[in-house]
PDB file of C-alpha atoms in Angstrom:
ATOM      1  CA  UNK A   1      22.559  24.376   9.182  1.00 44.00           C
ATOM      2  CA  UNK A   2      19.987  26.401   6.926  1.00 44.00           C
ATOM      3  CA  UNK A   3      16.848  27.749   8.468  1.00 47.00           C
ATOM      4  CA  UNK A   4      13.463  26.739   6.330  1.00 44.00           C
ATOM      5  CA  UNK A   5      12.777  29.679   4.456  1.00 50.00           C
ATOM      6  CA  UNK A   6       9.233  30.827   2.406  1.00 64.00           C
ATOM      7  CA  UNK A   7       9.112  29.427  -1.410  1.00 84.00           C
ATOM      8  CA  UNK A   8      11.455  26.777  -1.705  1.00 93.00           C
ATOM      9  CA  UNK A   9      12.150  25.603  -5.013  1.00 94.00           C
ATOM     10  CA  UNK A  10      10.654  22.245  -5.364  1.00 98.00           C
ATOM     11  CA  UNK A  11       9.767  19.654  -8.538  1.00 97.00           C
ATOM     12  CA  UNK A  12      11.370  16.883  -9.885  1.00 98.00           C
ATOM     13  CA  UNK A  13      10.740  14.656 -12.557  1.00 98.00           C
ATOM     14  CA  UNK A  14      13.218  11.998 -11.993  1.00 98.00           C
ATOM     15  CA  UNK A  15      15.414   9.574  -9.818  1.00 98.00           C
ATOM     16  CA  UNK A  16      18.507  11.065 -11.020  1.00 98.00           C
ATOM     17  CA  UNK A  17      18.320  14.799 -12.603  1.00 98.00           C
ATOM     18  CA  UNK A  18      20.741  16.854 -10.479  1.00 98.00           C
ATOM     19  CA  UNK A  19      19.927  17.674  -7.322  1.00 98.00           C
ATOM     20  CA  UNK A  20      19.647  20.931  -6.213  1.00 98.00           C
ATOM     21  CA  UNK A  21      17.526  20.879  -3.014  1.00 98.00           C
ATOM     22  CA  UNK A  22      16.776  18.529  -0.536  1.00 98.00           C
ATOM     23  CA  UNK A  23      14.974  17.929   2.799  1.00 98.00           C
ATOM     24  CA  UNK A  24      17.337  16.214   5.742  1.00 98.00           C
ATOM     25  CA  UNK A  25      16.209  14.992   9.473  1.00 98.00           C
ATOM     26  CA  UNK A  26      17.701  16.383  12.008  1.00 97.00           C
ATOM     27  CA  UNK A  27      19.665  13.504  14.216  1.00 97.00           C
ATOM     28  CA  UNK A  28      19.914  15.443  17.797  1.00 97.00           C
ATOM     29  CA  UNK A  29      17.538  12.964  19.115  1.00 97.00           C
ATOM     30  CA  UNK A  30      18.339   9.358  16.537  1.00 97.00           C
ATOM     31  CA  UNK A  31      18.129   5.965  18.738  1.00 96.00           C
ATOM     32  CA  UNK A  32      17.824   2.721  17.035  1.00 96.00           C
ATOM     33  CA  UNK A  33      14.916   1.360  17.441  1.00 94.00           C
ATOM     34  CA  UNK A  34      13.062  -2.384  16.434  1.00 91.00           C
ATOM     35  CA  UNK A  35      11.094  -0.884  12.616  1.00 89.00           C
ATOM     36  CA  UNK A  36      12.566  -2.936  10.054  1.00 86.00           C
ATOM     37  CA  UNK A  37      14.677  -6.363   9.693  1.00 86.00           C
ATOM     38  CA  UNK A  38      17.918  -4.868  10.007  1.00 89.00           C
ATOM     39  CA  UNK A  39      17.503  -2.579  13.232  1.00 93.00           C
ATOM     40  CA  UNK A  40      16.372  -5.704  14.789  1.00 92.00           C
ATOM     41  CA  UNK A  41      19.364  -7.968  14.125  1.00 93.00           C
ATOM     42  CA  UNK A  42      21.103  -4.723  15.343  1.00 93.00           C
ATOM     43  CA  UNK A  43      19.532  -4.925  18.617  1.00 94.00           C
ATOM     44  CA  UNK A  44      19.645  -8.675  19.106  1.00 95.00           C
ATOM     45  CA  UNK A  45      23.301  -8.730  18.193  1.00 95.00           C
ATOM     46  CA  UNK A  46      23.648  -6.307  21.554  1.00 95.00           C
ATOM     47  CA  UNK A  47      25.558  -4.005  19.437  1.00 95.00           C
ATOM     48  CA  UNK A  48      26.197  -0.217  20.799  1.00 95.00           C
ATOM     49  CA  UNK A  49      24.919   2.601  19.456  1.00 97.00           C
ATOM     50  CA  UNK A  50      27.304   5.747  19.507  1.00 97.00           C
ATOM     51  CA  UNK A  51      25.326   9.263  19.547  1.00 97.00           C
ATOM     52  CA  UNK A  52      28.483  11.515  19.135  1.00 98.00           C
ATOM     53  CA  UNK A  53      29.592   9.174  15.813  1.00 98.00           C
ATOM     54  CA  UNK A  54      25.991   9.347  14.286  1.00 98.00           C
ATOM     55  CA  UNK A  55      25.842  13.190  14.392  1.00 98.00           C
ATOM     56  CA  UNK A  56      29.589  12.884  12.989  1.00 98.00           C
ATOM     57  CA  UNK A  57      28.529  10.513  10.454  1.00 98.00           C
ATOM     58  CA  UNK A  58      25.222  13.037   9.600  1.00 98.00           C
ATOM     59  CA  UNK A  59      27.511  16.161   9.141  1.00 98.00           C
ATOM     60  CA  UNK A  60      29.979  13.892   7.041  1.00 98.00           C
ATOM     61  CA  UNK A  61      26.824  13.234   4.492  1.00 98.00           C
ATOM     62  CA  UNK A  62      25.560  16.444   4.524  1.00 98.00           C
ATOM     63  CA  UNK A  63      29.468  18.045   3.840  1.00 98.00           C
ATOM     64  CA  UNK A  64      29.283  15.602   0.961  1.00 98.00           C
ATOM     65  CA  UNK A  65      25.921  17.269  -0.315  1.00 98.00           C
ATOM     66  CA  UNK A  66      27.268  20.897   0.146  1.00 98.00           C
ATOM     67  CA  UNK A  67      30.531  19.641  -2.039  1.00 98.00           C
ATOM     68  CA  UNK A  68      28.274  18.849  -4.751  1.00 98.00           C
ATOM     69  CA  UNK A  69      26.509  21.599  -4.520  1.00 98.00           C
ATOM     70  CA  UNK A  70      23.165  20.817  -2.745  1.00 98.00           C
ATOM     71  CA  UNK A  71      21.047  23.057  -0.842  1.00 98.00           C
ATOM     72  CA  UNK A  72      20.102  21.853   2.122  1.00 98.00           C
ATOM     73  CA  UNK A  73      16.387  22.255   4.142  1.00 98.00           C
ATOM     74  CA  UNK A  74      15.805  20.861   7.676  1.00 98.00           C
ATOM     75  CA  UNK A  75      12.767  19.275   9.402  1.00 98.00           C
ATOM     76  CA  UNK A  76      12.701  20.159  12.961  1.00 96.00           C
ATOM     77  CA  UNK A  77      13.280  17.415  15.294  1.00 96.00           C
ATOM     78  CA  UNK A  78      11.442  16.112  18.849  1.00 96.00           C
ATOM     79  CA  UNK A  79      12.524  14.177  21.464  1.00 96.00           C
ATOM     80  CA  UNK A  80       9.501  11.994  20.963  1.00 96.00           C
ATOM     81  CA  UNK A  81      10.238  11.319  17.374  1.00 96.00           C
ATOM     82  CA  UNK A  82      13.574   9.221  17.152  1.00 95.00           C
ATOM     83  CA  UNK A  83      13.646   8.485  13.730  1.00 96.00           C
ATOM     84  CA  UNK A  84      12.651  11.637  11.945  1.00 96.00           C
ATOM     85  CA  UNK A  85      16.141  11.621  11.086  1.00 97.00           C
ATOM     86  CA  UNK A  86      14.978   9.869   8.111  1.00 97.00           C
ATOM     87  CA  UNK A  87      13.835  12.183   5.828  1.00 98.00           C
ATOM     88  CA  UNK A  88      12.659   9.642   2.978  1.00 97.00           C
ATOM     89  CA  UNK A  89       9.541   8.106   4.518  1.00 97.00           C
ATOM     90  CA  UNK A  90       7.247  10.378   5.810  1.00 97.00           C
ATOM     91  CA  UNK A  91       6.225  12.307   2.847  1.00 98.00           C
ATOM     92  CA  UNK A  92       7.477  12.392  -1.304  1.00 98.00           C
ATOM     93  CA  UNK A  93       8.230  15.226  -3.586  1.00 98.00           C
ATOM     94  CA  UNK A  94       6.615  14.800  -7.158  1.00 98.00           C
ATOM     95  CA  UNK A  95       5.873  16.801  -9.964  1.00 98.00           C
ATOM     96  CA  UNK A  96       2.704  18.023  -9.271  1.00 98.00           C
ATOM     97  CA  UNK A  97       3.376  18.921  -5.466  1.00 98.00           C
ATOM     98  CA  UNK A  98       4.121  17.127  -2.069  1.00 98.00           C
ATOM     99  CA  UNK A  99       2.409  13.488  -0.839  1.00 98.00           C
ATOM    100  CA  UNK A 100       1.498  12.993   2.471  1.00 98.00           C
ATOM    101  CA  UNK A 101       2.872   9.385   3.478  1.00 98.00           C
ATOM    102  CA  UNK A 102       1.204   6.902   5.632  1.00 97.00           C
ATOM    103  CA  UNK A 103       4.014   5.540   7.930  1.00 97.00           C
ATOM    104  CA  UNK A 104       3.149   1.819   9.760  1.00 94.00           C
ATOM    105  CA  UNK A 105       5.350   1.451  12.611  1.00 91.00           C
ATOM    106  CA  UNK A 106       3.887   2.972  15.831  1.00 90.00           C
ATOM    107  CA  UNK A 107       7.559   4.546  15.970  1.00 91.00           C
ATOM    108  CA  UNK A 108       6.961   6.992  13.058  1.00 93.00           C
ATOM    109  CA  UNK A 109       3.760   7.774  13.015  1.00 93.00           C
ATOM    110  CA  UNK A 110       4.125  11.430  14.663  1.00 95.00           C
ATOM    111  CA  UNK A 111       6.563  12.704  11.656  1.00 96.00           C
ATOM    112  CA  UNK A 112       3.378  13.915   9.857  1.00 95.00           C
ATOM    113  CA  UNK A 113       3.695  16.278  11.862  1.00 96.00           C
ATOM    114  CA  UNK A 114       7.187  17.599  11.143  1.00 96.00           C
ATOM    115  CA  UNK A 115       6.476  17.501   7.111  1.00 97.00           C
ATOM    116  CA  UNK A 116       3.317  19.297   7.166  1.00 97.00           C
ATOM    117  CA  UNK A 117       5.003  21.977   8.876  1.00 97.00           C
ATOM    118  CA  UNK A 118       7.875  22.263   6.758  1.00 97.00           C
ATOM    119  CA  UNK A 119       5.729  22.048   3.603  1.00 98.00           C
ATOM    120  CA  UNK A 120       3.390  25.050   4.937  1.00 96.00           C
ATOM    121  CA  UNK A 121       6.253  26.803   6.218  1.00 96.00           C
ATOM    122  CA  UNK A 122       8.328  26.557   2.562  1.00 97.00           C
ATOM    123  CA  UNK A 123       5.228  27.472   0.572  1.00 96.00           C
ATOM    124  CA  UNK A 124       5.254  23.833  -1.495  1.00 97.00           C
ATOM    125  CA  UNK A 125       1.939  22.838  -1.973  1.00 97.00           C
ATOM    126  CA  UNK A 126       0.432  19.525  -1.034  1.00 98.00           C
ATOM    127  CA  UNK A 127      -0.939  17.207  -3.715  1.00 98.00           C
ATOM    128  CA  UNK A 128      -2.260  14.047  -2.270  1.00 98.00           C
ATOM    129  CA  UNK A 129      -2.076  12.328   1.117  1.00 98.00           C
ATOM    130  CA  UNK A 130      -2.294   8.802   1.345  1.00 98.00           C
ATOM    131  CA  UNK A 131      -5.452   7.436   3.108  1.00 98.00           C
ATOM    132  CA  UNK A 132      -5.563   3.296   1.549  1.00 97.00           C
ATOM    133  CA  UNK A 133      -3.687   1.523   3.938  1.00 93.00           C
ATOM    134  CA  UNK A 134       0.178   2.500   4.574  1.00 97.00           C
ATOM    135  CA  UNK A 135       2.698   3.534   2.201  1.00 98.00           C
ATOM    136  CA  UNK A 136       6.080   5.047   2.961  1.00 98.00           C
ATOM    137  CA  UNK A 137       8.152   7.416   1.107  1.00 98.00           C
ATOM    138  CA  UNK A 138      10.976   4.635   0.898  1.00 98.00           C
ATOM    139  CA  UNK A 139       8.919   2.764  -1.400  1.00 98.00           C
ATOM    140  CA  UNK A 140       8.189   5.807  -3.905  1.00 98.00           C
ATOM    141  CA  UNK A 141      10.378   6.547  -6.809  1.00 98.00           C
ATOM    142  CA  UNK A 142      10.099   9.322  -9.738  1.00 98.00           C
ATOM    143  CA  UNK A 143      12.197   7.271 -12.165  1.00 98.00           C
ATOM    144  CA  UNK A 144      11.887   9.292 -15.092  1.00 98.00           C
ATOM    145  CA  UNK A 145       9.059  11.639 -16.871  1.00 98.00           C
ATOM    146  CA  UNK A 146       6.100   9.592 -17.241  1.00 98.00           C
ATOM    147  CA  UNK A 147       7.128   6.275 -15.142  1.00 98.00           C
ATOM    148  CA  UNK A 148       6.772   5.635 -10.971  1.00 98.00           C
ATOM    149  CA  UNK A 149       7.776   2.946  -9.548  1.00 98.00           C
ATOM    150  CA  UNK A 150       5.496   2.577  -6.078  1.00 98.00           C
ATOM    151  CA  UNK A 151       7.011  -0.938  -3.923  1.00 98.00           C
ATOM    152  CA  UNK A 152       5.113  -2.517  -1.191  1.00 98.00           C
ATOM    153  CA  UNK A 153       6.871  -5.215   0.794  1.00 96.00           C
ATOM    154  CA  UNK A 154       3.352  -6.071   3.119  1.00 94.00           C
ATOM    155  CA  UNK A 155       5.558  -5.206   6.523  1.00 90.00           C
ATOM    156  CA  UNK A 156       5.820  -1.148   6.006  1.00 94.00           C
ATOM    157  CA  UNK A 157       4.206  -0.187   3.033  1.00 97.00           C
ATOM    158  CA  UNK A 158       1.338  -2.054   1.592  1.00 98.00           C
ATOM    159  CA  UNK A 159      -0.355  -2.945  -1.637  1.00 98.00           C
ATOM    160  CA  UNK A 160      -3.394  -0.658  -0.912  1.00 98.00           C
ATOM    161  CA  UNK A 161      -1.177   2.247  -0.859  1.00 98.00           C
ATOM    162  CA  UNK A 162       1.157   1.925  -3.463  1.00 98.00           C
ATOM    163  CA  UNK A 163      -2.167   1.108  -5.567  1.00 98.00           C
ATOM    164  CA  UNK A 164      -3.502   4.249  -4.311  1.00 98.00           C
ATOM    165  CA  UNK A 165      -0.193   6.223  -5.513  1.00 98.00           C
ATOM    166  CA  UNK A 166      -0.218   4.545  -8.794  1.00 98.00           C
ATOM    167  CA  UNK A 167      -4.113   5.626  -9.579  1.00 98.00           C
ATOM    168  CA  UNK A 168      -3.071   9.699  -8.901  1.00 98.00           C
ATOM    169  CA  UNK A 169      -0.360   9.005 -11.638  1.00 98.00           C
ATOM    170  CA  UNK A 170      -2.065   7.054 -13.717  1.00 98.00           C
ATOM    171  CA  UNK A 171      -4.850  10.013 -13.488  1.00 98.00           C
ATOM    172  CA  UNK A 172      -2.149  12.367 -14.874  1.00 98.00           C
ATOM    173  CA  UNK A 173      -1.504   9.715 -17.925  1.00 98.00           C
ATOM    174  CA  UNK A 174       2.110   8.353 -16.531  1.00 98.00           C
ATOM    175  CA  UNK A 175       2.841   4.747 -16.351  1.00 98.00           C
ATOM    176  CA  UNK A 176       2.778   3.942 -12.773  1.00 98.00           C
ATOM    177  CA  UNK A 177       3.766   0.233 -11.371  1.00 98.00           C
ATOM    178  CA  UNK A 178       3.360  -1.178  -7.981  1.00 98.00           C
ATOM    179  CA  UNK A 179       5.952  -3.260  -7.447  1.00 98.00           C
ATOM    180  CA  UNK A 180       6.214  -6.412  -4.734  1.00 98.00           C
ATOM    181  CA  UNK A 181       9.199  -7.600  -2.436  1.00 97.00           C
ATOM    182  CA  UNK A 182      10.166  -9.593   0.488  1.00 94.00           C
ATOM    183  CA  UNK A 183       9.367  -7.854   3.491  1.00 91.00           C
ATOM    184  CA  UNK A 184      12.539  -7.865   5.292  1.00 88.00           C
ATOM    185  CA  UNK A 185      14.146  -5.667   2.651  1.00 92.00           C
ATOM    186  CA  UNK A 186      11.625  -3.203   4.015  1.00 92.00           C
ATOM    187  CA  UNK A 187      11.281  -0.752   1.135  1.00 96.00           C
ATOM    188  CA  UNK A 188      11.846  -0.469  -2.579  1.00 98.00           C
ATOM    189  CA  UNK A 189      15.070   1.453  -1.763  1.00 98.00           C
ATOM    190  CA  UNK A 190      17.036  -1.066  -0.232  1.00 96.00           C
ATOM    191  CA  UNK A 191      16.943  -3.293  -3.114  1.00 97.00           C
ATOM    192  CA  UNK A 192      17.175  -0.366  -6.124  1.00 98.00           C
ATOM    193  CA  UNK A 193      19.181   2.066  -6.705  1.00 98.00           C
ATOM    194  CA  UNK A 194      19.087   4.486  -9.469  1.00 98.00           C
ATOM    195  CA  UNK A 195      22.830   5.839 -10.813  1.00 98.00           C
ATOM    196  CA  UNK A 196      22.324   7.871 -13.770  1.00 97.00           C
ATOM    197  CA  UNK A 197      19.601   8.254 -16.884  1.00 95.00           C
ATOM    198  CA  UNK A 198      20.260   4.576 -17.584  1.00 96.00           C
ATOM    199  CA  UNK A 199      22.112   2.802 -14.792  1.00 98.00           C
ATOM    200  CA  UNK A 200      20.118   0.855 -12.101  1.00 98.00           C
ATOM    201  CA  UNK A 201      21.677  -0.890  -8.957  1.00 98.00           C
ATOM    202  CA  UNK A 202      19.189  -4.122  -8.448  1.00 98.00           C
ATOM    203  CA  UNK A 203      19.473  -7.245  -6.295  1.00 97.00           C
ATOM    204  CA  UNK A 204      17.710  -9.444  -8.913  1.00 97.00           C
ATOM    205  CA  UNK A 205      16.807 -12.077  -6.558  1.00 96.00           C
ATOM    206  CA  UNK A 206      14.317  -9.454  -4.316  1.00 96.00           C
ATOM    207  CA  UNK A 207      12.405  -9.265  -7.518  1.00 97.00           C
ATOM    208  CA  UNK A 208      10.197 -10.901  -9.948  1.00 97.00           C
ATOM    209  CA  UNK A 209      11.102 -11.601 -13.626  1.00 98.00           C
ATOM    210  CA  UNK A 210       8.509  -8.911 -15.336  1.00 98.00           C
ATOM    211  CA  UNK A 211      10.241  -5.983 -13.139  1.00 98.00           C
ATOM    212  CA  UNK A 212      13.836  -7.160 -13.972  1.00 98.00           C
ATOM    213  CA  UNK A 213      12.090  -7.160 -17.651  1.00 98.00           C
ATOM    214  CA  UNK A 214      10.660  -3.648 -17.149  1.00 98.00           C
ATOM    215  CA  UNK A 215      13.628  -1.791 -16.598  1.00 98.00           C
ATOM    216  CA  UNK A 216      15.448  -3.394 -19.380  1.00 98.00           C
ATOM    217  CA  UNK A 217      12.365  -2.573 -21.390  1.00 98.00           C
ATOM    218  CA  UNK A 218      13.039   1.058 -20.482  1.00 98.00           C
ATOM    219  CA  UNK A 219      17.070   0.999 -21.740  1.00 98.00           C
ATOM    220  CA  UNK A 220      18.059   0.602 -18.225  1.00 98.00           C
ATOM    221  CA  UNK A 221      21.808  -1.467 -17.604  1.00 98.00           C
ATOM    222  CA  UNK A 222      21.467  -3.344 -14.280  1.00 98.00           C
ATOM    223  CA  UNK A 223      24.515  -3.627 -11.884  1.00 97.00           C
ATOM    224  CA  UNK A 224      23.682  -6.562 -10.060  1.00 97.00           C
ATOM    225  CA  UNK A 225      23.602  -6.297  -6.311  1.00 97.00           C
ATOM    226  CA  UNK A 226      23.787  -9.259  -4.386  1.00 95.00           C
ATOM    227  CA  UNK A 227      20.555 -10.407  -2.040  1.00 94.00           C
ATOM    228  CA  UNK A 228      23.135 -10.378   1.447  1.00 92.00           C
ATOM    229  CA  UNK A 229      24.819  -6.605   0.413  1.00 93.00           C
ATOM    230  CA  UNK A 230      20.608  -5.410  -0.510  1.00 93.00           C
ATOM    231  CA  UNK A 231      19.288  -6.535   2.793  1.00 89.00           C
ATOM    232  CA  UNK A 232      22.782  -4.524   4.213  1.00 90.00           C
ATOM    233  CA  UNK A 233      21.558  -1.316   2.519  1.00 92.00           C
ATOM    234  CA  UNK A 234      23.881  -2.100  -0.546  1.00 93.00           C
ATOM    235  CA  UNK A 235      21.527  -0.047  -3.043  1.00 97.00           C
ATOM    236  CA  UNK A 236      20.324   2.868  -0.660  1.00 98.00           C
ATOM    237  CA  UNK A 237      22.091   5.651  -2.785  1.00 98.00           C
ATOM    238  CA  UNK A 238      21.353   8.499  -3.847  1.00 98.00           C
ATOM    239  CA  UNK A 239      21.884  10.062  -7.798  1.00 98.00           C
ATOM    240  CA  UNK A 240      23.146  13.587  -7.393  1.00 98.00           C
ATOM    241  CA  UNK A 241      23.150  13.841 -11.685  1.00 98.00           C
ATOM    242  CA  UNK A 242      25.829  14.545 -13.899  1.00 98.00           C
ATOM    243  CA  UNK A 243      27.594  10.846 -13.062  1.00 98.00           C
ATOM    244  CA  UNK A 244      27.377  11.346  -9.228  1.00 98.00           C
ATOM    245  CA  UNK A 245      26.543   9.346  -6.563  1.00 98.00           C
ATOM    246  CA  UNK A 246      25.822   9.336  -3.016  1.00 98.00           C
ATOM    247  CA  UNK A 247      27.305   5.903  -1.284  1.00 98.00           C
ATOM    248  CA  UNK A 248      28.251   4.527   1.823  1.00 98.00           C
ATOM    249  CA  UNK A 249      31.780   3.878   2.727  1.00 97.00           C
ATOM    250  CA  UNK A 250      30.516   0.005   3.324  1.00 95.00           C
ATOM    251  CA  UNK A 251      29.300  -0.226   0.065  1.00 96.00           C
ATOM    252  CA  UNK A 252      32.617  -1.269  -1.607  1.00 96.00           C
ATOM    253  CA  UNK A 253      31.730  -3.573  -4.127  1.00 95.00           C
ATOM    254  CA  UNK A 254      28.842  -1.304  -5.571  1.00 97.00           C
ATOM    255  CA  UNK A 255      30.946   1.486  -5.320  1.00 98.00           C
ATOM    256  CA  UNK A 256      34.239   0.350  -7.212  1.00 97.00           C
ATOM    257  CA  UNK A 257      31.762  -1.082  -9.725  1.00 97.00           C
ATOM    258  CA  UNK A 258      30.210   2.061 -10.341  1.00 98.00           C
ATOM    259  CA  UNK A 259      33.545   4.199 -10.228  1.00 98.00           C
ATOM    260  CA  UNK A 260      34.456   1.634 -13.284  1.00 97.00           C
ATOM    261  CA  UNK A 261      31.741   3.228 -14.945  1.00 97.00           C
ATOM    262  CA  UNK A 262      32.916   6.457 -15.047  1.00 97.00           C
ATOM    263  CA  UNK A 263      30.775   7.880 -11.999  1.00 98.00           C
ATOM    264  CA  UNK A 264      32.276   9.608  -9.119  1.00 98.00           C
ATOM    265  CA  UNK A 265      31.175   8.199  -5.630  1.00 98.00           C
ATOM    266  CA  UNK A 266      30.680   9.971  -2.594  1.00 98.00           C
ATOM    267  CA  UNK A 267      30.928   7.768   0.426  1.00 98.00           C
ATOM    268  CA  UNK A 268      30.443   9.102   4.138  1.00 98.00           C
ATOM    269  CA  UNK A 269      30.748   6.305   6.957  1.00 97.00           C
ATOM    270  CA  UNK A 270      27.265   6.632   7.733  1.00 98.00           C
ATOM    271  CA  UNK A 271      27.321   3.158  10.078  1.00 97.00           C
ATOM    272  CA  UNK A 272      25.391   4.015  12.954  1.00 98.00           C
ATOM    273  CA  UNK A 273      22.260   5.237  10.439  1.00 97.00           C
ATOM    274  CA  UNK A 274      22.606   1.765   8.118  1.00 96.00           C
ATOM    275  CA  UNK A 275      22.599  -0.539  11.525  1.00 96.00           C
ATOM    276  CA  UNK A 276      19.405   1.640  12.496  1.00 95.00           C
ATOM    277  CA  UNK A 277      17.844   0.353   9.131  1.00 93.00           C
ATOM    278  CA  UNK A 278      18.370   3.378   6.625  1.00 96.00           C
ATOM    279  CA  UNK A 279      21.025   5.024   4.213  1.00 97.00           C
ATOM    280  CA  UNK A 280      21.895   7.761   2.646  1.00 98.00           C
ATOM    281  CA  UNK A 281      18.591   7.314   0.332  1.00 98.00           C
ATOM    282  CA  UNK A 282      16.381   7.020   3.370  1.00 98.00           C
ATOM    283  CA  UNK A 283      17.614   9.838   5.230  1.00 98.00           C
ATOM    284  CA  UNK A 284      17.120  12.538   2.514  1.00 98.00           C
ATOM    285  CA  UNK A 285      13.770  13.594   0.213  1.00 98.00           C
ATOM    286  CA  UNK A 286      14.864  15.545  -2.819  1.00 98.00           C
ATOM    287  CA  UNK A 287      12.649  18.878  -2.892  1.00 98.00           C
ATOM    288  CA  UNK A 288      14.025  19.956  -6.507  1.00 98.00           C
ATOM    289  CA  UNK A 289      16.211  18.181  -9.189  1.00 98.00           C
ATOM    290  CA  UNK A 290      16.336  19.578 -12.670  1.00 98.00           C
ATOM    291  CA  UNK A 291      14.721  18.167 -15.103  1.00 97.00           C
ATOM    292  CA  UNK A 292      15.587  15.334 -17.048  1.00 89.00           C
TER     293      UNK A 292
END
């Protein structure tokens, strides 16, 4: 694993320019644990969790990264802190600097710590931390120049913060939406999934008409996802540009439908992270993509 180093590249101006750096968790320490719809059905079903297979399952993604020729950076990881693994929630890359998140569950709420570290410690500045309520990094997306997408489900993040997020881009003249979901989905991320400049994995029935109309306003295609395979992580992927995608080996539908597209699909068993409530787009925060 790379060490954090001083002056990381960092900026991004989109969902799906290709990546070039991002930040992972570190899963030495990962336990499920009750923070989101499917983590609890995980625990009530009694089901087991296996440490050596999730660090297995980690290095499996991160191989998959270094294949397509991502740098990777590492947050340090604490005993106390069993789901810093997830790299998505605690804090956002943007244009104009690093965001701060405001993480809800009483589980999380110590990762501040690991991101302000790393961000000091790589020499990317810090733009904005959110103070309105919560809002996690989950429900954040950079779609393309000019145009955020902030979610808010009421269970994690909330409207206050993903209005709060919306007014700093607004400020900066982009066209910034925050957009509402059922709860149990959790974050934006589990129900979209952005594949290439104009290809969008959506479980329609998450999501109001106007959003649906919104994309399709902006040229997007929508590959339907189906409201069972969302709240299963079925759109939790990550773009890694030029027609590549980071899946989940569970994700079979989504995947042969976007391999009929012409896109080539990465897909690590990553099992013992998705029953814990995140995937691959959850467990990584892109530091630097080029621009789209």
């Amino acid at each position: 694993m790379s060490t954090t180093t001083v002056s990381i590249p960092w900026g991004l101006d989109s969902e799906t320019g290709v990546l070039r750096h991002v930040l992972l968790g570190k899963p030495d320490f990962f336990e499920w644990r009750p923070v989101g719809a499917v983590s609890r059905q995980t625990l009530a079903l009694g089901l087991r969790f296996d440490a050596q297979a999730a660090m297995s399952q980690h290095r499996e993604m991160v191989d998959a990264f270094e294949q397509a020729g991502v740098t990777c950076h590492w947050l340090d990881a604490r005993p106390e802190l069993k789901y810093g693994v997830f790299a998505r929630d605690s804090s956002v890359m943007t244009p104009f600097g690093a965001v701060i998140t405001m993480l809800q569950t009483r589980y999380r709420r110590g990762d501040y710590a690991l991101v302000l570290k790393f961000y000091e410690e790589a020499g990317i500045p810090i733009w904005n931390m959110i103070t309105a309520g919560h809002f996690e990094g989950g429900d954040f997306m950079v779609v393309e120049p000019g145009f955020v997408l902030c979610g808010y489900g009421g269970e994690r993040s909330e409207q206050e913060g993903a209005e709060q997020m919306c007014k700093w881009f607004r400020e900066k003249g982009w066209e910034a939406y925050a957009v509402p979901f059922p709860p149990h989905f959790v974050h934006l991320d589990v129900s979209v999934g952005f594949i290439n400049k104009k290809l969008v994995a959506v479980a329609p029935d998450a999501h109001q008409p106007w959003f649906l109309d919104l994309l399709k306003s902006k040229g997007y295609e929508i590959l339907p996802v189906s409201y069972h395979d969302a709240t299963q992580l079925g759109t939790n992927i990550v773009a890694l540009g030029n027609d590549r995608v980071l899946s989940t080996a569970a994700n079979e539908d989504l995947n042969a439908r976007m391999r009929s597209h012409g896109i080539e699909v990465f897909d690590p068993d990553l099992r013992m992270f998705t029953l814990g409530g995140g995937g691959p787009h959850c467990l990584c925060q892109a530091l630097r993509r080029d621009p789209l």
